[in-house]
PDB file of C-alpha atoms in Angstrom:
ATOM      1  CA  UNK A   1     147.577  67.341 110.265  1.00 67.00           C
ATOM      2  CA  UNK A   2     147.918  67.802 106.585  1.00 85.00           C
ATOM      3  CA  UNK A   3     144.706  65.972 105.991  1.00 89.00           C
ATOM      4  CA  UNK A   4     142.443  69.153 106.917  1.00 96.00           C
ATOM      5  CA  UNK A   5     144.466  71.372 104.963  1.00 98.00           C
ATOM      6  CA  UNK A   6     143.586  72.291 101.123  1.00 98.00           C
ATOM      7  CA  UNK A   7     145.688  74.559  98.912  1.00 98.00           C
ATOM      8  CA  UNK A   8     144.368  76.915  96.174  1.00 98.00           C
ATOM      9  CA  UNK A   9     146.297  77.749  92.683  1.00 97.00           C
ATOM     10  CA  UNK A  10     144.884  79.237  89.533  1.00 95.00           C
ATOM     11  CA  UNK A  11     145.263  81.863  87.077  1.00 90.00           C
ATOM     12  CA  UNK A  12     146.029  85.615  86.968  1.00 89.00           C
ATOM     13  CA  UNK A  13     143.425  88.024  85.651  1.00 88.00           C
ATOM     14  CA  UNK A  14     145.425  88.466  82.442  1.00 86.00           C
ATOM     15  CA  UNK A  15     144.649  84.983  81.633  1.00 88.00           C
ATOM     16  CA  UNK A  16     140.639  85.104  81.796  1.00 89.00           C
ATOM     17  CA  UNK A  17     138.831  86.430  78.963  1.00 89.00           C
ATOM     18  CA  UNK A  18     137.239  89.199  81.121  1.00 89.00           C
ATOM     19  CA  UNK A  19     140.787  90.240  82.246  1.00 89.00           C
ATOM     20  CA  UNK A  20     140.574  92.702  85.399  1.00 89.00           C
ATOM     21  CA  UNK A  21     136.703  93.234  84.819  1.00 92.00           C
ATOM     22  CA  UNK A  22     135.500  91.251  87.967  1.00 93.00           C
ATOM     23  CA  UNK A  23     131.777  92.700  87.168  1.00 92.00           C
ATOM     24  CA  UNK A  24     131.678  90.188  84.075  1.00 91.00           C
ATOM     25  CA  UNK A  25     129.275  87.655  84.367  1.00 90.00           C
ATOM     26  CA  UNK A  26     131.723  85.009  83.776  1.00 90.00           C
ATOM     27  CA  UNK A  27     134.046  86.145  86.577  1.00 92.00           C
ATOM     28  CA  UNK A  28     130.791  86.293  88.796  1.00 92.00           C
ATOM     29  CA  UNK A  29     130.075  82.788  87.873  1.00 91.00           C
ATOM     30  CA  UNK A  30     133.660  81.504  88.589  1.00 93.00           C
ATOM     31  CA  UNK A  31     133.746  83.209  92.172  1.00 94.00           C
ATOM     32  CA  UNK A  32     130.482  81.464  93.027  1.00 94.00           C
ATOM     33  CA  UNK A  33     131.789  78.221  91.943  1.00 93.00           C
ATOM     34  CA  UNK A  34     135.055  78.856  93.780  1.00 95.00           C
ATOM     35  CA  UNK A  35     133.102  79.402  96.724  1.00 96.00           C
ATOM     36  CA  UNK A  36     130.937  76.577  96.480  1.00 96.00           C
ATOM     37  CA  UNK A  37     133.466  74.191  96.301  1.00 96.00           C
ATOM     38  CA  UNK A  38     135.186  75.643  99.320  1.00 97.00           C
ATOM     39  CA  UNK A  39     132.081  75.164 101.054  1.00 97.00           C
ATOM     40  CA  UNK A  40     132.078  71.570 100.107  1.00 96.00           C
ATOM     41  CA  UNK A  41     135.347  70.896 101.270  1.00 97.00           C
ATOM     42  CA  UNK A  42     134.616  72.465 104.514  1.00 97.00           C
ATOM     43  CA  UNK A  43     131.917  70.072 104.695  1.00 97.00           C
ATOM     44  CA  UNK A  44     134.427  67.062 103.894  1.00 96.00           C
ATOM     45  CA  UNK A  45     136.232  68.189 107.154  1.00 96.00           C
ATOM     46  CA  UNK A  46     138.893  70.653 105.656  1.00 97.00           C
ATOM     47  CA  UNK A  47     139.574  73.552 108.087  1.00 98.00           C
ATOM     48  CA  UNK A  48     142.812  75.061 107.002  1.00 98.00           C
ATOM     49  CA  UNK A  49     143.432  76.956 103.484  1.00 98.00           C
ATOM     50  CA  UNK A  50     146.484  77.825 101.964  1.00 98.00           C
ATOM     51  CA  UNK A  51     146.369  80.903  99.552  1.00 98.00           C
ATOM     52  CA  UNK A  52     149.449  82.074  97.457  1.00 97.00           C
ATOM     53  CA  UNK A  53     147.851  85.505  97.583  1.00 98.00           C
ATOM     54  CA  UNK A  54     148.565  86.129  93.379  1.00 96.00           C
ATOM     55  CA  UNK A  55     146.003  88.153  91.995  1.00 95.00           C
ATOM     56  CA  UNK A  56     142.676  86.396  90.880  1.00 95.00           C
ATOM     57  CA  UNK A  57     141.969  82.961  91.931  1.00 96.00           C
ATOM     58  CA  UNK A  58     144.197  83.133  94.970  1.00 97.00           C
ATOM     59  CA  UNK A  59     142.695  86.237  96.336  1.00 97.00           C
ATOM     60  CA  UNK A  60     139.247  85.331  95.688  1.00 97.00           C
ATOM     61  CA  UNK A  61     139.608  82.103  97.216  1.00 98.00           C
ATOM     62  CA  UNK A  62     141.184  83.640 100.081  1.00 98.00           C
ATOM     63  CA  UNK A  63     138.004  86.112 100.364  1.00 98.00           C
ATOM     64  CA  UNK A  64     135.592  83.024 100.149  1.00 98.00           C
ATOM     65  CA  UNK A  65     137.525  81.313 103.326  1.00 98.00           C
ATOM     66  CA  UNK A  66     137.280  84.896 104.919  1.00 98.00           C
ATOM     67  CA  UNK A  67     133.477  84.700 104.129  1.00 97.00           C
ATOM     68  CA  UNK A  68     132.841  81.381 105.502  1.00 97.00           C
ATOM     69  CA  UNK A  69     134.912  81.975 108.790  1.00 97.00           C
ATOM     70  CA  UNK A  70     132.468  84.291 109.737  1.00 96.00           C
ATOM     71  CA  UNK A  71     129.893  81.581 110.183  1.00 95.00           C
ATOM     72  CA  UNK A  72     132.610  79.029 111.035  1.00 96.00           C
ATOM     73  CA  UNK A  73     135.408  80.712 113.251  1.00 96.00           C
ATOM     74  CA  UNK A  74     137.393  77.291 113.428  1.00 96.00           C
ATOM     75  CA  UNK A  75     138.340  77.856 109.617  1.00 98.00           C
ATOM     76  CA  UNK A  76     141.982  78.998 109.110  1.00 98.00           C
ATOM     77  CA  UNK A  77     143.460  81.222 106.252  1.00 98.00           C
ATOM     78  CA  UNK A  78     147.244  80.809 105.740  1.00 98.00           C
ATOM     79  CA  UNK A  79     148.800  83.211 103.200  1.00 98.00           C
ATOM     80  CA  UNK A  80     151.912  81.956 101.811  1.00 98.00           C
ATOM     81  CA  UNK A  81     153.824  84.345 100.043  1.00 97.00           C
ATOM     82  CA  UNK A  82     156.649  84.027  97.908  1.00 96.00           C
ATOM     83  CA  UNK A  83     158.618  87.117  99.150  1.00 96.00           C
ATOM     84  CA  UNK A  84     157.821  90.635 100.597  1.00 94.00           C
ATOM     85  CA  UNK A  85     156.758  93.054  98.265  1.00 93.00           C
ATOM     86  CA  UNK A  86     154.773  90.614  96.039  1.00 94.00           C
ATOM     87  CA  UNK A  87     151.927  93.477  95.603  1.00 95.00           C
ATOM     88  CA  UNK A  88     154.666  96.061  94.934  1.00 95.00           C
ATOM     89  CA  UNK A  89     153.927  96.661  91.214  1.00 93.00           C
ATOM     90  CA  UNK A  90     150.013  96.003  91.403  1.00 94.00           C
ATOM     91  CA  UNK A  91     147.206  98.663  91.279  1.00 94.00           C
ATOM     92  CA  UNK A  92     146.012 100.405  94.170  1.00 95.00           C
ATOM     93  CA  UNK A  93     142.990  98.474  94.395  1.00 94.00           C
ATOM     94  CA  UNK A  94     144.535  94.801  93.993  1.00 94.00           C
ATOM     95  CA  UNK A  95     147.091  96.319  96.999  1.00 96.00           C
ATOM     96  CA  UNK A  96     144.402  97.365  99.047  1.00 97.00           C
ATOM     97  CA  UNK A  97     142.546  93.967  98.782  1.00 97.00           C
ATOM     98  CA  UNK A  98     146.011  91.911  99.279  1.00 97.00           C
ATOM     99  CA  UNK A  99     146.625  93.963 102.472  1.00 98.00           C
ATOM    100  CA  UNK A 100     143.219  93.584 103.750  1.00 98.00           C
ATOM    101  CA  UNK A 101     143.266  89.573 103.248  1.00 98.00           C
ATOM    102  CA  UNK A 102     146.965  89.398 105.111  1.00 98.00           C
ATOM    103  CA  UNK A 103     145.436  91.297 108.039  1.00 98.00           C
ATOM    104  CA  UNK A 104     142.661  88.969 108.345  1.00 98.00           C
ATOM    105  CA  UNK A 105     144.932  85.972 107.727  1.00 98.00           C
ATOM    106  CA  UNK A 106     145.375  83.385 110.622  1.00 98.00           C
ATOM    107  CA  UNK A 107     149.024  82.996 109.479  1.00 97.00           C
ATOM    108  CA  UNK A 108     151.605  84.718 106.685  1.00 98.00           C
ATOM    109  CA  UNK A 109     154.263  82.745 105.736  1.00 97.00           C
ATOM    110  CA  UNK A 110     157.143  83.953 103.420  1.00 97.00           C
ATOM    111  CA  UNK A 111     158.860  81.499 101.571  1.00 96.00           C
ATOM    112  CA  UNK A 112     161.513  83.973 100.630  1.00 95.00           C
ATOM    113  CA  UNK A 113     162.209  87.529 102.248  1.00 91.00           C
ATOM    114  CA  UNK A 114     163.523  88.754  98.919  1.00 92.00           C
ATOM    115  CA  UNK A 115     162.302  88.170  95.166  1.00 92.00           C
ATOM    116  CA  UNK A 116     164.368  85.901  93.328  1.00 92.00           C
ATOM    117  CA  UNK A 117     164.147  83.492  90.362  1.00 92.00           C
ATOM    118  CA  UNK A 118     162.193  80.612  91.567  1.00 93.00           C
ATOM    119  CA  UNK A 119     160.612  82.206  94.801  1.00 94.00           C
ATOM    120  CA  UNK A 120     157.159  81.837  92.974  1.00 94.00           C
ATOM    121  CA  UNK A 121     157.769  78.200  92.343  1.00 95.00           C
ATOM    122  CA  UNK A 122     159.216  77.704  95.635  1.00 97.00           C
ATOM    123  CA  UNK A 123     155.693  79.056  97.081  1.00 97.00           C
ATOM    124  CA  UNK A 124     153.889  76.764  94.748  1.00 97.00           C
ATOM    125  CA  UNK A 125     155.805  73.782  96.153  1.00 98.00           C
ATOM    126  CA  UNK A 126     155.203  74.785  99.517  1.00 98.00           C
ATOM    127  CA  UNK A 127     151.511  75.147  99.024  1.00 98.00           C
ATOM    128  CA  UNK A 128     151.287  71.300  97.556  1.00 98.00           C
ATOM    129  CA  UNK A 129     153.525  70.123 100.305  1.00 97.00           C
ATOM    130  CA  UNK A 130     151.372  71.260 103.163  1.00 98.00           C
ATOM    131  CA  UNK A 131     148.144  70.312 101.806  1.00 98.00           C
ATOM    132  CA  UNK A 132     145.993  67.129 101.273  1.00 97.00           C
ATOM    133  CA  UNK A 133     144.101  68.409  98.469  1.00 97.00           C
ATOM    134  CA  UNK A 134     144.382  71.432  95.738  1.00 98.00           C
ATOM    135  CA  UNK A 135     141.559  73.482  94.379  1.00 97.00           C
ATOM    136  CA  UNK A 136     142.910  74.662  91.070  1.00 96.00           C
ATOM    137  CA  UNK A 137     141.180  77.174  88.716  1.00 95.00           C
ATOM    138  CA  UNK A 138     142.817  76.169  85.570  1.00 93.00           C
ATOM    139  CA  UNK A 139     142.395  76.271  81.802  1.00 90.00           C
ATOM    140  CA  UNK A 140     144.341  73.240  80.759  1.00 89.00           C
ATOM    141  CA  UNK A 141     147.339  75.049  79.204  1.00 89.00           C
ATOM    142  CA  UNK A 142     150.642  73.041  79.752  1.00 91.00           C
ATOM    143  CA  UNK A 143     152.994  76.210  80.561  1.00 91.00           C
ATOM    144  CA  UNK A 144     152.620  78.475  83.472  1.00 91.00           C
ATOM    145  CA  UNK A 145     152.743  78.226  87.311  1.00 92.00           C
ATOM    146  CA  UNK A 146     149.062  76.962  87.922  1.00 95.00           C
ATOM    147  CA  UNK A 147     150.027  74.049  85.403  1.00 95.00           C
ATOM    148  CA  UNK A 148     153.065  73.282  86.999  1.00 96.00           C
ATOM    149  CA  UNK A 149     151.723  73.301  90.407  1.00 97.00           C
ATOM    150  CA  UNK A 150     148.704  71.033  89.421  1.00 97.00           C
ATOM    151  CA  UNK A 151     151.333  68.679  87.848  1.00 97.00           C
ATOM    152  CA  UNK A 152     153.481  68.563  91.256  1.00 98.00           C
ATOM    153  CA  UNK A 153     150.304  68.106  93.171  1.00 98.00           C
ATOM    154  CA  UNK A 154     149.564  64.908  90.814  1.00 97.00           C
ATOM    155  CA  UNK A 155     153.101  63.709  91.111  1.00 97.00           C
ATOM    156  CA  UNK A 156     152.523  63.775  95.313  1.00 97.00           C
ATOM    157  CA  UNK A 157     149.193  62.020  94.600  1.00 96.00           C
ATOM    158  CA  UNK A 158     147.224  64.885  96.423  1.00 97.00           C
ATOM    159  CA  UNK A 159     143.363  65.174  95.593  1.00 96.00           C
ATOM    160  CA  UNK A 160     142.714  67.664  93.098  1.00 97.00           C
ATOM    161  CA  UNK A 161     139.493  69.551  92.155  1.00 95.00           C
ATOM    162  CA  UNK A 162     140.119  71.589  88.825  1.00 94.00           C
ATOM    163  CA  UNK A 163     137.536  74.382  88.058  1.00 93.00           C
ATOM    164  CA  UNK A 164     137.281  75.476  84.423  1.00 88.00           C
ATOM    165  CA  UNK A 165     137.565  79.255  84.498  1.00 86.00           C
ATOM    166  CA  UNK A 166     135.187  79.835  81.603  1.00 78.00           C
ATOM    167  CA  UNK A 167     132.329  77.124  82.519  1.00 72.00           C
ATOM    168  CA  UNK A 168     133.218  76.482  85.961  1.00 61.00           C
ATOM    169  CA  UNK A 169     132.234  72.986  86.162  1.00 58.00           C
ATOM    170  CA  UNK A 170     133.821  70.832  88.391  1.00 51.00           C
ATOM    171  CA  UNK A 171     136.587  67.996  87.454  1.00 48.00           C
ATOM    172  CA  UNK A 172     138.361  65.373  89.272  1.00 48.00           C
ATOM    173  CA  UNK A 173     142.114  64.536  88.543  1.00 48.00           C
TER     174      UNK A 173
END
């Protein structure tokens, strides 16, 4: 039932003006906007959410789903990982968050067991292939995984909602 599935994509912390500082007012505003959009999706009938579990947007969206799931246990979080060891080079706090989310997920899918060139792209395509809509935190730049994922979703005719990371207003594509 792909109609009830929504995937997330978005930038990692290094692409945001605040970097890793999640106490920055802009980061807090973005997280709130992300949670608000996910709530709208739930209200519109989406029950299953796919996160690629990268740092930043993917993790924040997954946490928002888990928070909503406390009130609505029918919601499902599917973590789609590019490979085992995705978080091996991350900070201790980022790894702790990552594994905490995976423990609470309804499903964990590995698109590849080992890292290889293209496994991130394969993960991103899996997200779009298995969802009717895409919620993206996207700054509009042409290069990068988020840009490629948004373009792939456009090519497949998926419903796309984009949040501007710096001024989190909603844009429809």
